[in-house]
Amino acid sequence: MCTTCGCGNSQTYMNGKAMPSHRHLDKPLRYRPLAQPIHGHTPISVAADHPSRTIHPGTGIAGTHAAGISQARIVKIERDILAKNNQYAAQNRRYLSKHGIFALNLVSSPGSGKTTLLVKTIQMLRDKFPIAVIEGDQQTDRDAARIRATGVPVIQINTGKGCHLDAHMVGRAMQQLPLQHDSLLLIENVGNLVCPSSFDLGEAHKVVILSVTEGEDKPLKYPDMFLASSLMLLNKCDLLPYLTFDIDLALEYAHRIHPELPVIQVSATQGSGMPAWVDWIAAGCRCATAAKPHLQATDPSLD
Amino acid sequence: MINSEKPMHELSLAENIVQLIEDTALKQSFAQVTTVWLEIGQLACVEQESLRFYFDVVAQDSIARQARLEIIEIAGQALCKQCNQDILIATYHDACPHCGSYALQVTQGDGMRIKELEVK
């Protein structure tokens, strides 16, 4: 479909297994036409219909309806286009908060070092909390294999031609993961600074990763992502001596878009800044545990 | 410069629009949609031309196949945290025209929703 980014309505795979589509149709881009009005009656006339949800033609926003277009009516929807995704996200968020799970959605362009950062983070934190990972990529389970080598449970979602994870995919992956109470869930989104910003997954925070091998002006070029994120990690800082990257300029641009955005400078490979990052996560985990409704006893396994 | 690149998630958005329309059709009993009014914020992460393109593709076999897509653009608006004035902005990296501050709180124009439908 989209030849630039490959975004399309293709089959999604989870750990190599085809995932049933949540769209109510079986073929890509095929919607069941509603051949007949429901109940087989003629459409409800304007006069007979609920006044709160419909208005007479001609008084709608277009204001151009000629008298005599009797069948036409205006149906108010007033709904966010992402309502469906947001419903799934709300479901995920409820589940996560009920069980005291702190979930992070890691977003960046491809090649910023997300997976390396994740592996190091897991190594530093796995003795403190149970950790689970959801990996999103268009193809292959190479990232999941790297995470699996650390010993934590991981689900790979292959979005096929899709350019982002959505809340439904993540909800399905959460069902398949052995999630534990008071744990950490790390979601590595598809490497893309545009689309994932619009799709809430139910996470506590989006964390945007910018690496110093990219341009300082990425925040200006892709503002939505920096606006949607609660923390920015500036990665690969060990390479700064070899680059002309201007940290102050990058931070200035990031703060133009999102003035309060906290930034941690890290090097996933050399370890600098990593303690501050894992402290930030640990604080979030403690908050998630503290905010958990005190309904259940101390059963460590989830239903 | 003509940008021939098709931005990315507009296909998902078009699918969501058609699905919302079909959900509404089931609830409110209509069989054909003639016009769809969308409200798209100027700051929303969506490319209108691309959305129109994908809407035509996705709507093809739905009750919205003959629907006209009307996009109402909602201006970007923000409150300047420094001088406390309401201002119009076209991008997230605009500065306040009064005091030059970048510390702005967006108050309008970052959303996208289906406003209403004309149906038969």
Short mmCIF file of C-alpha atoms in Angstrom, two decimals:
data_model
loop_
_atom_site.label_atom_id
_atom_site.label_comp_id
_atom_site.label_asym_id
_atom_site.label_seq_id
_atom_site.Cartn_x
_atom_site.Cartn_y
_atom_site.Cartn_z
CA MET A 1 0.00 0.00 0.00
CA CYS A 2 2.35 2.67 1.17
CA THR A 3 5.58 2.28 -0.72
CA THR A 4 7.49 4.73 1.44
CA CYS A 5 7.06 3.38 4.91
CA GLY A 6 5.34 0.11 4.11
CA CYS A 7 2.42 0.98 6.32
CA GLY A 8 -0.44 -1.22 5.39
CA ASN A 9 -3.09 -3.57 6.48
CA SER A 10 -1.10 -6.76 6.40
CA GLN A 11 -1.02 -9.77 8.63
CA THR A 12 0.34 -9.21 12.11
CA TYR A 13 2.39 -12.00 13.66
CA MET A 14 3.03 -12.66 17.31
CA ASN A 15 6.00 -14.90 18.03
CA GLY A 16 5.66 -16.14 14.47
CA LYS A 17 1.98 -17.05 14.83
CA ALA A 18 -0.55 -15.23 12.72
CA MET A 19 -2.71 -12.96 14.82
CA PRO A 20 -6.43 -12.84 14.11
CA SER A 21 -7.47 -9.47 12.82
CA HIS A 22 -9.53 -7.32 15.14
CA ARG A 23 -11.13 -5.75 12.16
CA HIS A 24 -14.50 -7.25 11.52
CA LEU A 25 -13.59 -8.63 8.14
CA ASP A 26 -11.36 -11.27 6.78
CA LYS A 27 -9.61 -9.60 3.91
CA PRO A 28 -7.42 -6.54 3.86
CA LEU A 29 -9.29 -3.40 2.96
CA ARG A 30 -12.61 -5.17 2.55
CA TYR A 31 -15.48 -3.94 4.62
CA ARG A 32 -18.82 -5.72 4.71
CA PRO A 33 -21.27 -3.44 3.05
CA LEU A 34 -24.51 -3.02 4.93
CA ALA A 35 -26.71 -3.96 2.02
CA GLN A 36 -29.97 -3.41 3.86
CA PRO A 37 -30.89 -1.16 6.72
CA ILE A 38 -30.88 -3.08 9.97
CA HIS A 39 -34.23 -4.69 10.90
CA GLY A 40 -35.28 -4.40 7.27
CA HIS A 41 -37.28 -1.27 7.89
CA THR A 42 -36.98 1.87 5.93
CA PRO A 43 -34.52 4.28 7.51
CA ILE A 44 -36.02 6.20 10.36
CA SER A 45 -37.35 9.50 9.16
CA VAL A 46 -36.04 12.76 10.44
CA ALA A 47 -39.19 13.57 12.37
CA ALA A 48 -39.38 10.21 14.07
CA ASP A 49 -35.80 10.03 15.11
CA HIS A 50 -34.14 10.90 18.38
CA PRO A 51 -33.83 14.64 18.41
CA SER A 52 -30.66 14.59 20.45
CA ARG A 53 -28.71 12.59 17.92
CA THR A 54 -30.05 13.80 14.62
CA ILE A 55 -30.92 17.12 13.16
CA HIS A 56 -32.82 18.19 10.10
CA PRO A 57 -31.01 18.47 6.81
CA GLY A 58 -30.16 22.03 6.16
CA THR A 59 -29.29 22.86 9.71
CA GLY A 60 -26.15 20.77 9.64
CA ILE A 61 -22.71 22.10 9.35
CA ALA A 62 -22.84 22.31 5.58
CA GLY A 63 -26.02 24.31 5.74
CA THR A 64 -26.60 23.67 2.08
CA HIS A 65 -29.29 21.06 2.02
CA ALA A 66 -32.09 21.95 -0.32
CA ALA A 67 -35.61 21.26 0.76
CA GLY A 68 -36.80 18.02 -0.74
CA ILE A 69 -33.82 15.89 0.12
CA SER A 70 -36.13 14.19 2.48
CA GLN A 71 -34.28 10.96 3.23
CA ALA A 72 -31.02 12.49 4.15
CA ARG A 73 -30.31 13.12 7.78
CA ILE A 74 -27.35 14.12 9.79
CA VAL A 75 -26.00 11.77 12.38
CA LYS A 76 -23.83 13.34 15.02
CA ILE A 77 -20.86 11.17 15.92
CA GLU A 78 -18.46 13.51 17.68
CA ARG A 79 -15.98 10.75 18.29
CA ASP A 80 -12.26 10.69 18.24
CA ILE A 81 -10.97 8.81 15.22
CA LEU A 82 -8.69 6.83 17.50
CA ALA A 83 -11.56 5.94 19.85
CA LYS A 84 -11.26 2.24 19.14
CA ASN A 85 -7.55 2.14 19.84
CA ASN A 86 -8.10 4.26 22.94
CA GLN A 87 -10.67 1.78 24.25
CA TYR A 88 -8.17 -1.05 23.98
CA ALA A 89 -5.52 1.17 25.53
CA ALA A 90 -7.81 1.96 28.46
CA GLN A 91 -8.39 -1.78 28.94
CA ASN A 92 -4.64 -2.41 28.98
CA ARG A 93 -4.10 0.48 31.39
CA ARG A 94 -6.76 -0.81 33.78
CA TYR A 95 -5.20 -4.26 33.79
CA LEU A 96 -1.71 -2.89 34.34
CA SER A 97 -2.67 -0.57 37.18
CA LYS A 98 -4.77 -3.25 38.84
CA HIS A 99 -1.72 -5.46 39.04
CA GLY A 100 0.82 -2.76 39.84
CA ILE A 101 2.68 -3.21 36.55
CA PHE A 102 4.73 -0.24 35.34
CA ALA A 103 4.69 -0.18 31.53
CA LEU A 104 6.93 1.89 29.29
CA ASN A 105 6.58 2.40 25.55
CA LEU A 106 10.04 2.97 24.06
CA VAL A 107 9.95 4.95 20.83
CA SER A 108 12.68 6.19 18.51
CA SER A 109 13.89 6.09 14.95
CA PRO A 110 15.49 2.85 13.76
CA GLY A 111 19.10 2.47 14.84
CA SER A 112 19.01 4.67 17.95
CA GLY A 113 20.05 1.73 20.11
CA LYS A 114 16.72 0.80 21.68
CA THR A 115 17.38 -2.92 21.89
CA THR A 116 20.90 -2.54 23.27
CA LEU A 117 19.53 -0.09 25.83
CA LEU A 118 16.80 -2.56 26.72
CA VAL A 119 19.25 -5.43 27.19
CA LYS A 120 21.45 -3.31 29.50
CA THR A 121 18.42 -2.05 31.40
CA ILE A 122 17.19 -5.60 31.96
CA GLN A 123 20.62 -6.69 33.16
CA MET A 124 20.66 -3.87 35.70
CA LEU A 125 17.09 -4.33 36.93
CA ARG A 126 16.23 -8.01 36.70
CA ASP A 127 17.18 -8.73 40.29
CA LYS A 128 14.94 -5.91 41.55
CA PHE A 129 11.65 -6.58 39.71
CA PRO A 130 10.15 -9.21 37.46
CA ILE A 131 10.47 -7.88 33.89
CA ALA A 132 8.62 -8.77 30.69
CA VAL A 133 9.17 -7.38 27.20
CA ILE A 134 7.03 -6.84 24.11
CA GLU A 135 9.08 -6.32 20.96
CA GLY A 136 7.61 -4.64 17.90
CA ASP A 137 9.20 -4.90 14.48
CA GLN A 138 7.90 -5.19 10.96
CA GLN A 139 9.76 -8.42 10.38
CA THR A 140 11.99 -11.01 12.14
CA ASP A 141 12.33 -11.95 15.79
CA ARG A 142 15.96 -10.92 16.00
CA ASP A 143 15.29 -8.36 18.74
CA ALA A 144 13.22 -10.84 20.75
CA ALA A 145 16.11 -13.31 20.52
CA ARG A 146 18.47 -10.70 22.01
CA ILE A 147 16.02 -10.04 24.85
CA ARG A 148 15.36 -13.75 25.39
CA ALA A 149 19.09 -14.27 25.91
CA THR A 150 18.81 -12.13 29.07
CA GLY A 151 16.36 -14.67 30.49
CA VAL A 152 13.22 -12.51 30.70
CA PRO A 153 9.95 -13.47 28.97
CA VAL A 154 9.42 -11.73 25.64
CA ILE A 155 6.76 -11.65 22.93
CA GLN A 156 7.70 -10.51 19.45
CA ILE A 157 4.98 -8.75 17.46
CA ASN A 158 5.65 -8.56 13.73
CA THR A 159 3.46 -5.85 12.32
CA GLY A 160 4.08 -6.92 8.72
CA LYS A 161 3.64 -3.75 6.72
CA GLY A 162 2.36 -1.82 9.73
CA CYS A 163 4.46 1.02 11.02
CA HIS A 164 3.42 1.03 14.68
CA LEU A 165 2.09 -1.12 17.50
CA ASP A 166 -1.52 -0.54 18.46
CA ALA A 167 -3.27 -1.16 21.75
CA HIS A 168 -5.06 -4.27 20.53
CA MET A 169 -1.79 -5.99 19.52
CA VAL A 170 -0.26 -5.11 22.87
CA GLY A 171 -3.32 -6.36 24.77
CA ARG A 172 -3.03 -9.72 23.01
CA ALA A 173 0.67 -9.90 23.75
CA MET A 174 -0.01 -9.09 27.41
CA GLN A 175 -2.37 -12.07 27.59
CA GLN A 176 0.35 -14.37 26.30
CA LEU A 177 3.10 -13.08 28.56
CA PRO A 178 3.60 -14.38 32.05
CA LEU A 179 3.03 -10.97 33.67
CA GLN A 180 3.57 -10.74 37.41
CA HIS A 181 2.29 -8.38 40.06
CA ASP A 182 4.44 -5.33 40.76
CA SER A 183 6.58 -5.87 37.69
CA LEU A 184 8.01 -3.90 34.82
CA LEU A 185 6.70 -4.22 31.25
CA LEU A 186 8.95 -2.77 28.54
CA ILE A 187 7.40 -2.30 25.11
CA GLU A 188 9.83 -1.61 22.29
CA ASN A 189 7.81 0.02 19.54
CA VAL A 190 8.56 -0.21 15.82
CA GLY A 191 11.47 2.10 14.98
CA ASN A 192 9.59 5.13 13.68
CA LEU A 193 9.34 8.67 15.00
CA VAL A 194 5.98 9.47 13.43
CA CYS A 195 3.18 6.95 13.74
CA PRO A 196 3.68 5.48 17.23
CA SER A 197 3.08 8.92 18.74
CA SER A 198 -0.63 8.74 17.88
CA PHE A 199 -1.30 5.27 19.26
CA ASP A 200 -1.73 4.96 23.00
CA LEU A 201 -0.89 1.42 24.11
CA GLY A 202 -1.99 1.81 27.72
CA GLU A 203 1.55 2.47 28.94
CA ALA A 204 2.41 4.70 31.89
CA HIS A 205 4.87 6.70 29.81
CA LYS A 206 6.35 6.96 26.38
CA VAL A 207 10.13 7.28 26.49
CA VAL A 208 11.73 8.74 23.38
CA ILE A 209 15.30 7.79 22.57
CA LEU A 210 17.41 10.09 20.46
CA SER A 211 20.97 9.10 19.67
CA VAL A 212 23.81 11.55 19.13
CA THR A 213 24.53 10.03 15.72
CA GLU A 214 21.28 11.58 14.53
CA GLY A 215 20.60 15.26 13.87
CA GLU A 216 20.06 17.76 16.69
CA ASP A 217 16.91 18.95 14.96
CA LYS A 218 15.00 15.66 15.18
CA PRO A 219 12.69 17.15 17.86
CA LEU A 220 11.70 19.94 15.47
CA LYS A 221 11.27 17.56 12.56
CA TYR A 222 9.20 15.02 14.50
CA PRO A 223 7.55 17.12 17.20
CA ASP A 224 4.60 14.83 17.96
CA MET A 225 6.79 12.13 19.41
CA PHE A 226 8.75 14.48 21.65
CA LEU A 227 5.52 16.07 22.82
CA ALA A 228 3.93 12.72 23.61
CA SER A 229 6.91 11.44 25.61
CA SER A 230 7.50 11.83 29.34
CA LEU A 231 11.25 11.27 29.22
CA MET A 232 13.96 11.62 26.61
CA LEU A 233 17.08 9.49 26.65
CA LEU A 234 20.00 10.86 24.70
CA ASN A 235 21.86 7.68 23.77
CA LYS A 236 25.34 6.85 22.44
CA CYS A 237 26.87 9.74 24.41
CA ASP A 238 30.20 7.87 24.49
CA LEU A 239 30.54 8.77 20.79
CA LEU A 240 30.34 12.54 21.38
CA PRO A 241 34.13 13.13 21.11
CA TYR A 242 34.01 11.82 17.53
CA LEU A 243 30.95 13.77 16.39
CA THR A 244 29.90 17.37 15.83
CA PHE A 245 26.61 16.81 17.65
CA ASP A 246 25.64 19.89 19.70
CA ILE A 247 23.94 18.64 22.87
CA ASP A 248 22.77 22.09 23.98
CA LEU A 249 21.13 22.71 20.64
CA ALA A 250 19.40 19.31 20.70
CA LEU A 251 18.09 20.00 24.20
CA GLU A 252 16.96 23.48 23.23
CA TYR A 253 14.99 22.05 20.30
CA ALA A 254 13.49 19.30 22.45
CA HIS A 255 12.43 21.84 25.07
CA ARG A 256 10.91 24.11 22.44
CA ILE A 257 8.51 21.28 21.66
CA HIS A 258 8.09 20.03 25.21
CA PRO A 259 9.45 22.53 27.75
CA GLU A 260 9.31 20.24 30.81
CA LEU A 261 10.70 17.13 29.11
CA PRO A 262 13.34 15.58 31.40
CA VAL A 263 16.44 14.32 29.60
CA ILE A 264 18.95 11.71 30.70
CA GLN A 265 22.21 11.42 28.79
CA VAL A 266 23.24 7.79 28.55
CA SER A 267 25.55 5.39 26.84
CA ALA A 268 23.98 1.95 26.76
CA THR A 269 27.21 0.32 25.66
CA GLN A 270 29.54 2.10 28.13
CA GLY A 271 27.07 2.41 31.00
CA SER A 272 27.30 6.15 31.66
CA GLY A 273 23.97 7.67 32.74
CA MET A 274 22.39 4.25 33.06
CA PRO A 275 22.07 4.43 36.86
CA ALA A 276 19.91 7.58 36.54
CA TRP A 277 17.71 5.82 33.98
CA VAL A 278 17.21 2.68 36.06
CA ASP A 279 16.52 4.86 39.12
CA TRP A 280 13.80 6.63 37.12
CA ILE A 281 12.28 3.25 36.24
CA ALA A 282 12.56 1.98 39.82
CA ALA A 283 10.75 5.09 41.09
CA GLY A 284 7.98 4.47 38.54
CA CYS A 285 7.69 0.83 39.60
CA ARG A 286 7.37 1.86 43.24
CA CYS A 287 4.61 4.35 42.34
CA ALA A 288 2.76 1.69 40.29
CA THR A 289 2.93 -0.71 43.22
CA ALA A 290 1.80 1.95 45.70
CA ALA A 291 -1.09 3.05 43.47
CA LYS A 292 -2.36 -0.50 43.01
CA PRO A 293 -5.84 -0.97 44.43
CA HIS A 294 -5.48 -3.03 47.61
CA LEU A 295 -8.06 -5.60 46.67
CA GLN A 296 -6.13 -8.78 46.19
CA ALA A 297 -3.97 -10.44 48.77
CA THR A 298 -0.39 -11.28 47.99
CA ASP A 299 -0.96 -13.91 45.34
CA PRO A 300 2.02 -13.46 43.04
CA SER A 301 0.48 -15.16 40.03
CA LEU A 302 -2.02 -13.40 37.84
CA ASP A 303 -5.26 -14.81 36.58
CA MET B 1 8.25 20.82 -3.99
CA ILE B 2 5.77 18.03 -4.48
CA ASN B 3 5.89 15.55 -1.72
CA SER B 4 4.88 12.25 -3.23
CA GLU B 5 5.58 10.30 -0.10
CA LYS B 6 2.56 8.78 1.50
CA PRO B 7 2.74 9.37 5.20
CA MET B 8 2.27 6.42 7.33
CA HIS B 9 -0.54 5.88 9.72
CA GLU B 10 -3.28 7.54 7.68
CA LEU B 11 -4.35 4.10 6.48
CA SER B 12 -5.03 3.02 10.07
CA LEU B 13 -6.89 6.27 10.66
CA ALA B 14 -9.01 5.75 7.54
CA GLU B 15 -9.83 2.23 8.72
CA ASN B 16 -10.83 3.60 12.11
CA ILE B 17 -13.09 6.16 10.45
CA VAL B 18 -14.85 3.53 8.34
CA GLN B 19 -15.21 1.27 11.35
CA LEU B 20 -16.72 4.06 13.45
CA ILE B 21 -19.15 4.76 10.61
CA GLU B 22 -20.15 1.11 10.37
CA ASP B 23 -20.56 0.83 14.15
CA THR B 24 -22.82 3.87 14.05
CA ALA B 25 -24.75 2.41 11.10
CA LEU B 26 -25.57 -0.67 13.16
CA LYS B 27 -26.81 1.43 16.05
CA GLN B 28 -28.68 4.06 14.08
CA SER B 29 -29.94 2.08 11.10
CA PHE B 30 -28.76 3.72 7.97
CA ALA B 31 -27.56 2.10 4.80
CA GLN B 32 -25.64 4.74 2.99
CA VAL B 33 -23.40 7.60 3.92
CA THR B 34 -23.24 10.56 1.60
CA THR B 35 -20.99 12.94 3.49
CA VAL B 36 -18.52 12.53 6.32
CA TRP B 37 -17.42 15.61 8.24
CA LEU B 38 -14.10 15.29 10.00
CA GLU B 39 -12.54 17.81 12.31
CA ILE B 40 -8.79 17.68 11.97
CA GLY B 41 -6.61 19.86 14.12
CA GLN B 42 -3.88 21.77 12.35
CA LEU B 43 -1.40 20.27 14.81
CA ALA B 44 -2.70 16.70 14.57
CA CYS B 45 -0.27 14.15 13.28
CA VAL B 46 -2.19 13.51 10.07
CA GLU B 47 -1.66 14.42 6.45
CA GLN B 48 -5.00 15.36 4.91
CA GLU B 49 -4.25 14.41 1.33
CA SER B 50 -3.01 11.04 2.42
CA LEU B 51 -6.07 10.52 4.62
CA ARG B 52 -8.35 11.30 1.64
CA PHE B 53 -6.43 8.84 -0.50
CA TYR B 54 -6.71 6.04 2.03
CA PHE B 55 -10.32 6.85 2.88
CA ASP B 56 -11.27 6.34 -0.77
CA VAL B 57 -9.50 2.99 -0.77
CA VAL B 58 -10.88 1.75 2.53
CA ALA B 59 -14.42 3.04 2.02
CA GLN B 60 -14.74 1.34 -1.34
CA ASP B 61 -16.63 -1.71 -0.13
CA SER B 62 -18.38 -0.10 2.80
CA ILE B 63 -21.55 1.87 3.25
CA ALA B 64 -19.36 4.94 2.90
CA ARG B 65 -18.23 4.06 -0.60
CA GLN B 66 -19.92 7.06 -2.16
CA ALA B 67 -19.28 9.38 0.70
CA ARG B 68 -17.72 12.76 0.24
CA LEU B 69 -15.06 13.55 2.79
CA GLU B 70 -15.31 17.07 4.20
CA ILE B 71 -12.41 18.10 6.37
CA ILE B 72 -12.92 20.98 8.75
CA GLU B 73 -9.55 22.28 9.80
CA ILE B 74 -9.34 23.36 13.41
CA ALA B 75 -6.77 26.05 14.02
CA GLY B 76 -3.94 25.37 16.42
CA GLN B 77 -4.27 27.42 19.57
CA ALA B 78 -2.10 27.69 22.64
CA LEU B 79 -1.77 29.52 25.90
CA CYS B 80 1.60 31.14 26.39
CA LYS B 81 2.79 30.22 29.85
CA GLN B 82 5.03 33.25 30.03
CA CYS B 83 2.75 36.12 29.01
CA ASN B 84 -0.52 34.27 29.57
CA GLN B 85 -2.03 35.17 26.20
CA ASP B 86 -4.03 32.97 23.87
CA ILE B 87 -2.21 32.67 20.58
CA LEU B 88 -2.61 30.90 17.25
CA ILE B 89 0.11 28.43 16.28
CA ALA B 90 0.67 26.43 13.12
CA THR B 91 3.32 24.05 14.47
CA TYR B 92 4.46 22.76 17.81
CA HIS B 93 7.72 24.67 17.52
CA ASP B 94 6.16 28.08 17.02
CA ALA B 95 7.17 30.80 19.43
CA CYS B 96 4.73 33.17 21.12
CA PRO B 97 4.35 36.19 18.80
CA HIS B 98 4.12 38.49 21.82
CA CYS B 99 7.02 37.47 24.02
CA GLY B 100 8.98 34.90 21.98
CA SER B 101 8.61 32.13 24.53
CA TYR B 102 8.41 28.51 23.43
CA ALA B 103 6.67 27.45 26.63
CA LEU B 104 3.19 27.02 25.20
CA GLN B 105 0.30 24.93 26.37
CA VAL B 106 -1.67 23.70 23.35
CA THR B 107 -5.37 24.31 23.97
CA GLN B 108 -6.91 23.43 20.61
CA GLY B 109 -6.10 21.89 17.26
CA ASP B 110 -4.26 18.71 18.22
CA GLY B 111 -7.17 16.30 17.84
CA MET B 112 -8.98 14.53 15.06
CA ARG B 113 -12.53 13.28 15.20
CA ILE B 114 -15.57 12.44 13.15
CA LYS B 115 -18.04 15.21 13.71
CA GLU B 116 -21.10 14.05 11.84
CA LEU B 117 -22.44 12.13 8.89
CA GLU B 118 -25.07 12.80 6.30
CA VAL B 119 -26.83 9.51 5.75
CA LYS B 120 -29.71 7.97 3.86
#
